[in-house]
């Protein structure tokens, strides 16, 4: 069994070069790529010769810099085509449930707004009166605020306006009163990378929703957790929000989101 699991060390060593190119913002000189992989330039060169033959790496004849090749692109595209964001998210729910200790839900954008498509209750679940297929409000729910913050404005504008008018009729002071208030609210969501409501959608309930992005930087789904204010940590960076946001960020990376995509997504959403 140990021999079967030993693998081929040279493959693992060589992969460090490919990983270095993946993490870099552009082509690298041999000495820089070798340093990123933690090996000598002579050793790195031997691996790169083989990777070039396989099409995993190319070298620019003019600058002598190395970059990922067409075979690497084919592998990446094939992997992305087989990824299922919902499947990956569902598989990770039990571990996340253990980390946060509260009910979890997954939501996607439907034809009427953010829609709950998966629900897992914790042992200490509270009565939330939410069901699969429920559409969440954009301003009064953490799930809705998450989608409103990261989707293009033209998709959410009509629903946001309807909710503003409804909140005005009910004279709700816990929701934004105008477009400027909505912009400030959604800007905070993007700055924190997570949405929160406290005693807003349901009495005595706190909820967070963290965004998950695909390889193109588009919002793929939202991961929501909620619980009673008596047992639920509502703090930013606390026992609930931190592991939730970390799980969403990790899932985004596994779906192909680049590190610079994470930085661009909030700015792009704000511009839209």
Short mmCIF file of C-alpha atoms in Angstrom, two decimals:
data_model
loop_
_atom_site.label_atom_id
_atom_site.label_comp_id
_atom_site.label_asym_id
_atom_site.label_seq_id
_atom_site.Cartn_x
_atom_site.Cartn_y
_atom_site.Cartn_z
CA UNK A 1 0.00 0.00 0.00
CA UNK A 2 2.86 2.39 0.82
CA UNK A 3 4.45 1.73 -2.57
CA UNK A 4 1.15 2.35 -4.34
CA UNK A 5 0.82 5.69 -2.59
CA UNK A 6 4.44 6.74 -3.03
CA UNK A 7 3.86 8.13 -6.52
CA UNK A 8 6.60 9.52 -8.74
CA UNK A 9 8.51 12.24 -6.95
CA UNK A 10 9.95 13.77 -10.12
CA UNK A 11 6.42 14.49 -11.38
CA UNK A 12 5.58 16.27 -8.16
CA UNK A 13 8.82 18.25 -8.26
CA UNK A 14 8.27 19.26 -11.87
CA UNK A 15 4.72 20.35 -11.16
CA UNK A 16 6.10 23.14 -9.00
CA UNK A 17 7.23 24.85 -12.21
CA UNK A 18 3.76 24.63 -13.74
CA UNK A 19 2.29 25.90 -10.49
CA UNK A 20 4.72 28.80 -10.52
CA UNK A 21 3.61 29.80 -14.02
CA UNK A 22 -0.04 29.45 -12.99
CA UNK A 23 0.43 31.82 -10.06
CA UNK A 24 2.48 34.39 -11.94
CA UNK A 25 0.86 37.33 -13.74
CA UNK A 26 2.78 36.61 -16.94
CA UNK A 27 5.74 34.78 -18.54
CA UNK A 28 8.87 34.30 -16.41
CA UNK A 29 12.58 34.14 -17.00
CA UNK A 30 14.24 30.83 -16.16
CA UNK A 31 15.91 32.11 -12.98
CA UNK A 32 12.65 33.61 -11.68
CA UNK A 33 10.62 30.51 -12.49
CA UNK A 34 13.23 28.28 -10.85
CA UNK A 35 13.20 30.45 -7.74
CA UNK A 36 9.41 30.30 -7.58
CA UNK A 37 9.60 26.50 -7.74
CA UNK A 38 12.40 26.28 -5.20
CA UNK A 39 14.99 24.62 -7.43
CA UNK A 40 18.17 25.46 -9.30
CA UNK A 41 18.00 26.94 -12.79
CA UNK A 42 19.80 23.91 -14.26
CA UNK A 43 17.32 21.50 -12.73
CA UNK A 44 14.36 23.63 -13.78
CA UNK A 45 15.66 23.77 -17.36
CA UNK A 46 15.66 19.98 -17.67
CA UNK A 47 12.02 19.82 -16.62
CA UNK A 48 11.09 22.68 -18.91
CA UNK A 49 12.60 20.94 -21.93
CA UNK A 50 10.27 17.98 -21.33
CA UNK A 51 7.28 20.23 -20.66
CA UNK A 52 7.94 22.03 -23.93
CA UNK A 53 7.93 18.75 -25.83
CA UNK A 54 4.54 17.97 -24.28
CA UNK A 55 3.11 21.41 -25.03
CA UNK A 56 2.63 22.20 -21.37
CA UNK A 57 5.12 25.07 -21.57
CA UNK A 58 6.25 27.39 -24.36
CA UNK A 59 9.29 29.68 -24.55
CA UNK A 60 9.27 32.99 -26.35
CA UNK A 61 12.19 33.01 -28.79
CA UNK A 62 12.62 36.78 -28.46
CA UNK A 63 12.47 37.24 -24.68
CA UNK A 64 13.44 33.70 -23.59
CA UNK A 65 10.58 33.83 -21.08
CA UNK A 66 8.50 30.73 -20.29
CA UNK A 67 4.74 30.55 -20.16
CA UNK A 68 1.99 27.92 -20.05
CA UNK A 69 1.44 26.17 -23.37
CA UNK A 70 -1.54 24.89 -25.37
CA UNK A 71 -1.63 21.53 -23.60
CA UNK A 72 -2.01 23.30 -20.26
CA UNK A 73 -4.89 25.30 -21.72
CA UNK A 74 -6.60 22.12 -22.92
CA UNK A 75 -6.29 20.55 -19.47
CA UNK A 76 -7.70 23.64 -17.79
CA UNK A 77 -10.64 23.96 -20.16
CA UNK A 78 -11.48 20.27 -19.84
CA UNK A 79 -11.42 20.53 -16.05
CA UNK A 80 -13.63 23.65 -16.03
CA UNK A 81 -16.14 22.02 -18.39
CA UNK A 82 -16.59 19.16 -15.94
CA UNK A 83 -16.98 21.29 -12.84
CA UNK A 84 -20.41 21.50 -11.27
CA UNK A 85 -20.59 24.35 -8.79
CA UNK A 86 -23.70 23.04 -7.05
CA UNK A 87 -22.31 19.51 -6.79
CA UNK A 88 -19.07 20.76 -5.27
CA UNK A 89 -20.94 23.04 -2.87
CA UNK A 90 -23.29 20.26 -1.71
CA UNK A 91 -20.36 17.93 -1.09
CA UNK A 92 -18.77 20.50 1.22
CA UNK A 93 -21.88 21.31 3.22
CA UNK A 94 -21.36 18.70 5.99
CA UNK A 95 -17.84 19.96 6.77
CA UNK A 96 -19.00 23.58 6.68
CA UNK A 97 -21.96 22.71 8.90
CA UNK A 98 -19.54 21.29 11.45
CA UNK A 99 -17.44 24.45 11.27
CA UNK A 100 -20.25 27.01 11.68
CA UNK A 101 -22.71 24.90 13.66
CA UNK A 102 -25.82 26.39 12.04
CA UNK A 103 -28.28 25.74 9.23
CA UNK A 104 -26.89 26.19 5.71
CA UNK A 105 -28.53 26.92 2.37
CA UNK A 106 -27.40 27.30 -1.23
CA UNK A 107 -29.03 29.83 -3.53
CA UNK A 108 -28.80 30.59 -7.25
CA UNK A 109 -30.31 33.35 -9.36
CA UNK A 110 -33.68 32.26 -10.74
CA UNK A 111 -36.20 33.97 -13.00
CA UNK A 112 -37.71 35.81 -9.99
CA UNK A 113 -34.58 36.45 -7.94
CA UNK A 114 -32.23 34.56 -5.57
CA UNK A 115 -33.74 31.13 -5.06
CA UNK A 116 -33.02 28.55 -2.34
CA UNK A 117 -32.06 25.29 -4.08
CA UNK A 118 -30.47 23.32 -1.23
CA UNK A 119 -31.10 23.32 2.50
CA UNK A 120 -29.39 21.53 5.37
CA UNK A 121 -30.58 22.00 8.93
CA UNK A 122 -28.24 21.81 11.88
CA UNK A 123 -29.19 19.89 15.04
CA UNK A 124 -29.93 23.24 16.70
CA UNK A 125 -32.04 24.48 13.80
CA UNK A 126 -34.52 27.26 14.46
CA UNK A 127 -37.91 27.67 12.85
CA UNK A 128 -37.16 29.82 9.83
CA UNK A 129 -40.23 29.19 7.67
CA UNK A 130 -38.01 28.87 4.60
CA UNK A 131 -38.32 26.13 2.00
CA UNK A 132 -36.62 24.92 -1.15
CA UNK A 133 -37.69 27.11 -4.03
CA UNK A 134 -38.27 30.19 -1.87
CA UNK A 135 -37.20 33.46 -3.52
CA UNK A 136 -35.35 35.78 -1.16
CA UNK A 137 -35.82 39.57 -1.10
CA UNK A 138 -32.85 41.57 -2.33
CA UNK A 139 -32.74 44.12 0.48
CA UNK A 140 -34.14 42.34 3.54
CA UNK A 141 -32.19 39.07 3.31
CA UNK A 142 -28.48 38.29 3.43
CA UNK A 143 -28.89 36.08 0.38
CA UNK A 144 -30.58 38.85 -1.57
CA UNK A 145 -28.00 41.45 -0.60
CA UNK A 146 -25.22 39.14 -1.74
CA UNK A 147 -26.78 38.72 -5.19
CA UNK A 148 -27.67 42.40 -5.48
CA UNK A 149 -24.08 43.33 -4.68
CA UNK A 150 -22.43 41.12 -7.28
CA UNK A 151 -24.89 40.86 -10.16
CA UNK A 152 -25.04 43.49 -12.94
CA UNK A 153 -27.31 46.35 -11.93
CA UNK A 154 -29.59 45.94 -14.94
CA UNK A 155 -30.55 42.48 -13.71
CA UNK A 156 -31.55 43.61 -10.22
CA UNK A 157 -32.72 47.22 -10.75
CA UNK A 158 -36.43 46.48 -11.18
CA UNK A 159 -36.61 44.22 -8.14
CA UNK A 160 -34.65 46.68 -6.01
CA UNK A 161 -37.00 49.51 -6.96
CA UNK A 162 -40.06 47.40 -6.13
CA UNK A 163 -38.62 46.53 -2.72
CA UNK A 164 -37.79 50.18 -1.99
CA UNK A 165 -41.38 51.13 -2.72
CA UNK A 166 -42.70 48.26 -0.59
CA UNK A 167 -40.42 49.22 2.31
CA UNK A 168 -41.62 52.83 2.04
CA UNK A 169 -45.28 51.76 2.22
CA UNK A 170 -44.53 49.71 5.33
CA UNK A 171 -42.44 52.57 6.77
CA UNK A 172 -39.54 50.25 7.47
CA UNK A 173 -36.59 52.07 8.98
CA UNK A 174 -34.28 49.04 8.94
CA UNK A 175 -33.98 49.06 5.14
CA UNK A 176 -32.53 51.64 2.73
CA UNK A 177 -34.88 54.50 1.91
CA UNK A 178 -33.49 55.36 -1.53
CA UNK A 179 -30.99 54.41 -4.24
CA UNK A 180 -28.13 56.09 -2.37
CA UNK A 181 -28.87 53.96 0.68
CA UNK A 182 -28.93 50.81 -1.47
CA UNK A 183 -25.58 51.72 -3.02
CA UNK A 184 -24.03 52.20 0.42
CA UNK A 185 -25.45 48.90 1.64
CA UNK A 186 -24.18 46.92 -1.34
CA UNK A 187 -20.81 48.64 -1.24
CA UNK A 188 -20.35 47.35 2.30
CA UNK A 189 -21.19 43.82 1.13
CA UNK A 190 -18.49 44.02 -1.55
CA UNK A 191 -15.95 45.53 0.85
CA UNK A 192 -16.50 42.77 3.40
CA UNK A 193 -16.93 39.97 0.84
CA UNK A 194 -20.06 38.80 2.64
CA UNK A 195 -23.63 39.97 3.37
CA UNK A 196 -25.32 40.07 6.78
CA UNK A 197 -28.76 40.74 8.21
CA UNK A 198 -29.66 40.90 11.90
CA UNK A 199 -33.32 40.71 12.90
CA UNK A 200 -34.30 42.00 9.44
CA UNK A 201 -35.97 39.26 7.40
CA UNK A 202 -37.13 37.16 10.36
CA UNK A 203 -37.46 38.23 14.01
CA UNK A 204 -34.57 37.07 16.18
CA UNK A 205 -32.63 35.60 13.22
CA UNK A 206 -29.12 36.44 12.06
CA UNK A 207 -27.87 35.39 8.61
CA UNK A 208 -24.73 35.65 6.50
CA UNK A 209 -24.37 34.93 2.79
CA UNK A 210 -21.02 34.56 1.03
CA UNK A 211 -20.60 34.70 -2.77
CA UNK A 212 -19.08 31.95 -4.90
CA UNK A 213 -17.64 32.95 -8.28
CA UNK A 214 -16.89 30.89 -11.40
CA UNK A 215 -13.75 31.03 -13.53
CA UNK A 216 -15.05 34.07 -15.41
CA UNK A 217 -15.64 36.03 -12.20
CA UNK A 218 -19.43 35.70 -12.45
CA UNK A 219 -21.52 34.99 -9.36
CA UNK A 220 -22.30 31.27 -9.44
CA UNK A 221 -24.18 30.84 -6.15
CA UNK A 222 -24.47 32.09 -2.61
CA UNK A 223 -23.85 30.09 0.57
CA UNK A 224 -26.10 31.21 3.40
CA UNK A 225 -26.10 30.33 7.07
CA UNK A 226 -28.62 31.48 9.66
CA UNK A 227 -29.55 30.95 13.25
CA UNK A 228 -31.06 32.40 16.40
CA UNK A 229 -29.49 35.60 17.64
CA UNK A 230 -29.25 33.88 21.04
CA UNK A 231 -26.67 31.33 19.80
CA UNK A 232 -25.43 32.74 16.48
CA UNK A 233 -22.23 34.84 16.41
CA UNK A 234 -23.13 37.94 14.35
CA UNK A 235 -19.63 39.45 14.34
CA UNK A 236 -17.66 40.10 11.17
CA UNK A 237 -14.71 37.74 11.22
CA UNK A 238 -16.36 35.76 14.01
CA UNK A 239 -17.00 32.06 14.56
CA UNK A 240 -19.64 31.93 11.83
CA UNK A 241 -18.73 34.53 9.22
CA UNK A 242 -15.02 33.68 8.94
CA UNK A 243 -15.35 29.96 8.11
CA UNK A 244 -18.31 30.66 5.82
CA UNK A 245 -16.39 33.25 3.80
CA UNK A 246 -13.27 31.07 3.72
CA UNK A 247 -15.31 28.12 2.40
CA UNK A 248 -16.86 30.29 -0.32
CA UNK A 249 -13.45 31.67 -1.34
CA UNK A 250 -11.98 28.17 -1.47
CA UNK A 251 -14.87 26.93 -3.60
CA UNK A 252 -14.42 29.90 -5.95
CA UNK A 253 -10.75 29.02 -6.38
CA UNK A 254 -11.63 25.39 -7.06
CA UNK A 255 -14.07 26.57 -9.73
CA UNK A 256 -11.20 28.30 -11.49
CA UNK A 257 -11.34 31.82 -10.06
CA UNK A 258 -7.92 33.44 -10.32
CA UNK A 259 -6.55 35.50 -7.45
CA UNK A 260 -6.84 38.72 -9.47
CA UNK A 261 -10.43 37.82 -10.39
CA UNK A 262 -11.32 38.05 -6.71
CA UNK A 263 -10.03 41.61 -6.66
CA UNK A 264 -11.79 42.58 -9.90
CA UNK A 265 -15.24 41.17 -9.08
CA UNK A 266 -16.27 43.78 -6.47
CA UNK A 267 -15.08 46.66 -8.62
CA UNK A 268 -16.80 45.30 -11.69
CA UNK A 269 -20.06 44.83 -9.81
CA UNK A 270 -19.90 48.37 -8.47
CA UNK A 271 -19.32 49.76 -11.95
CA UNK A 272 -22.34 47.91 -13.27
#
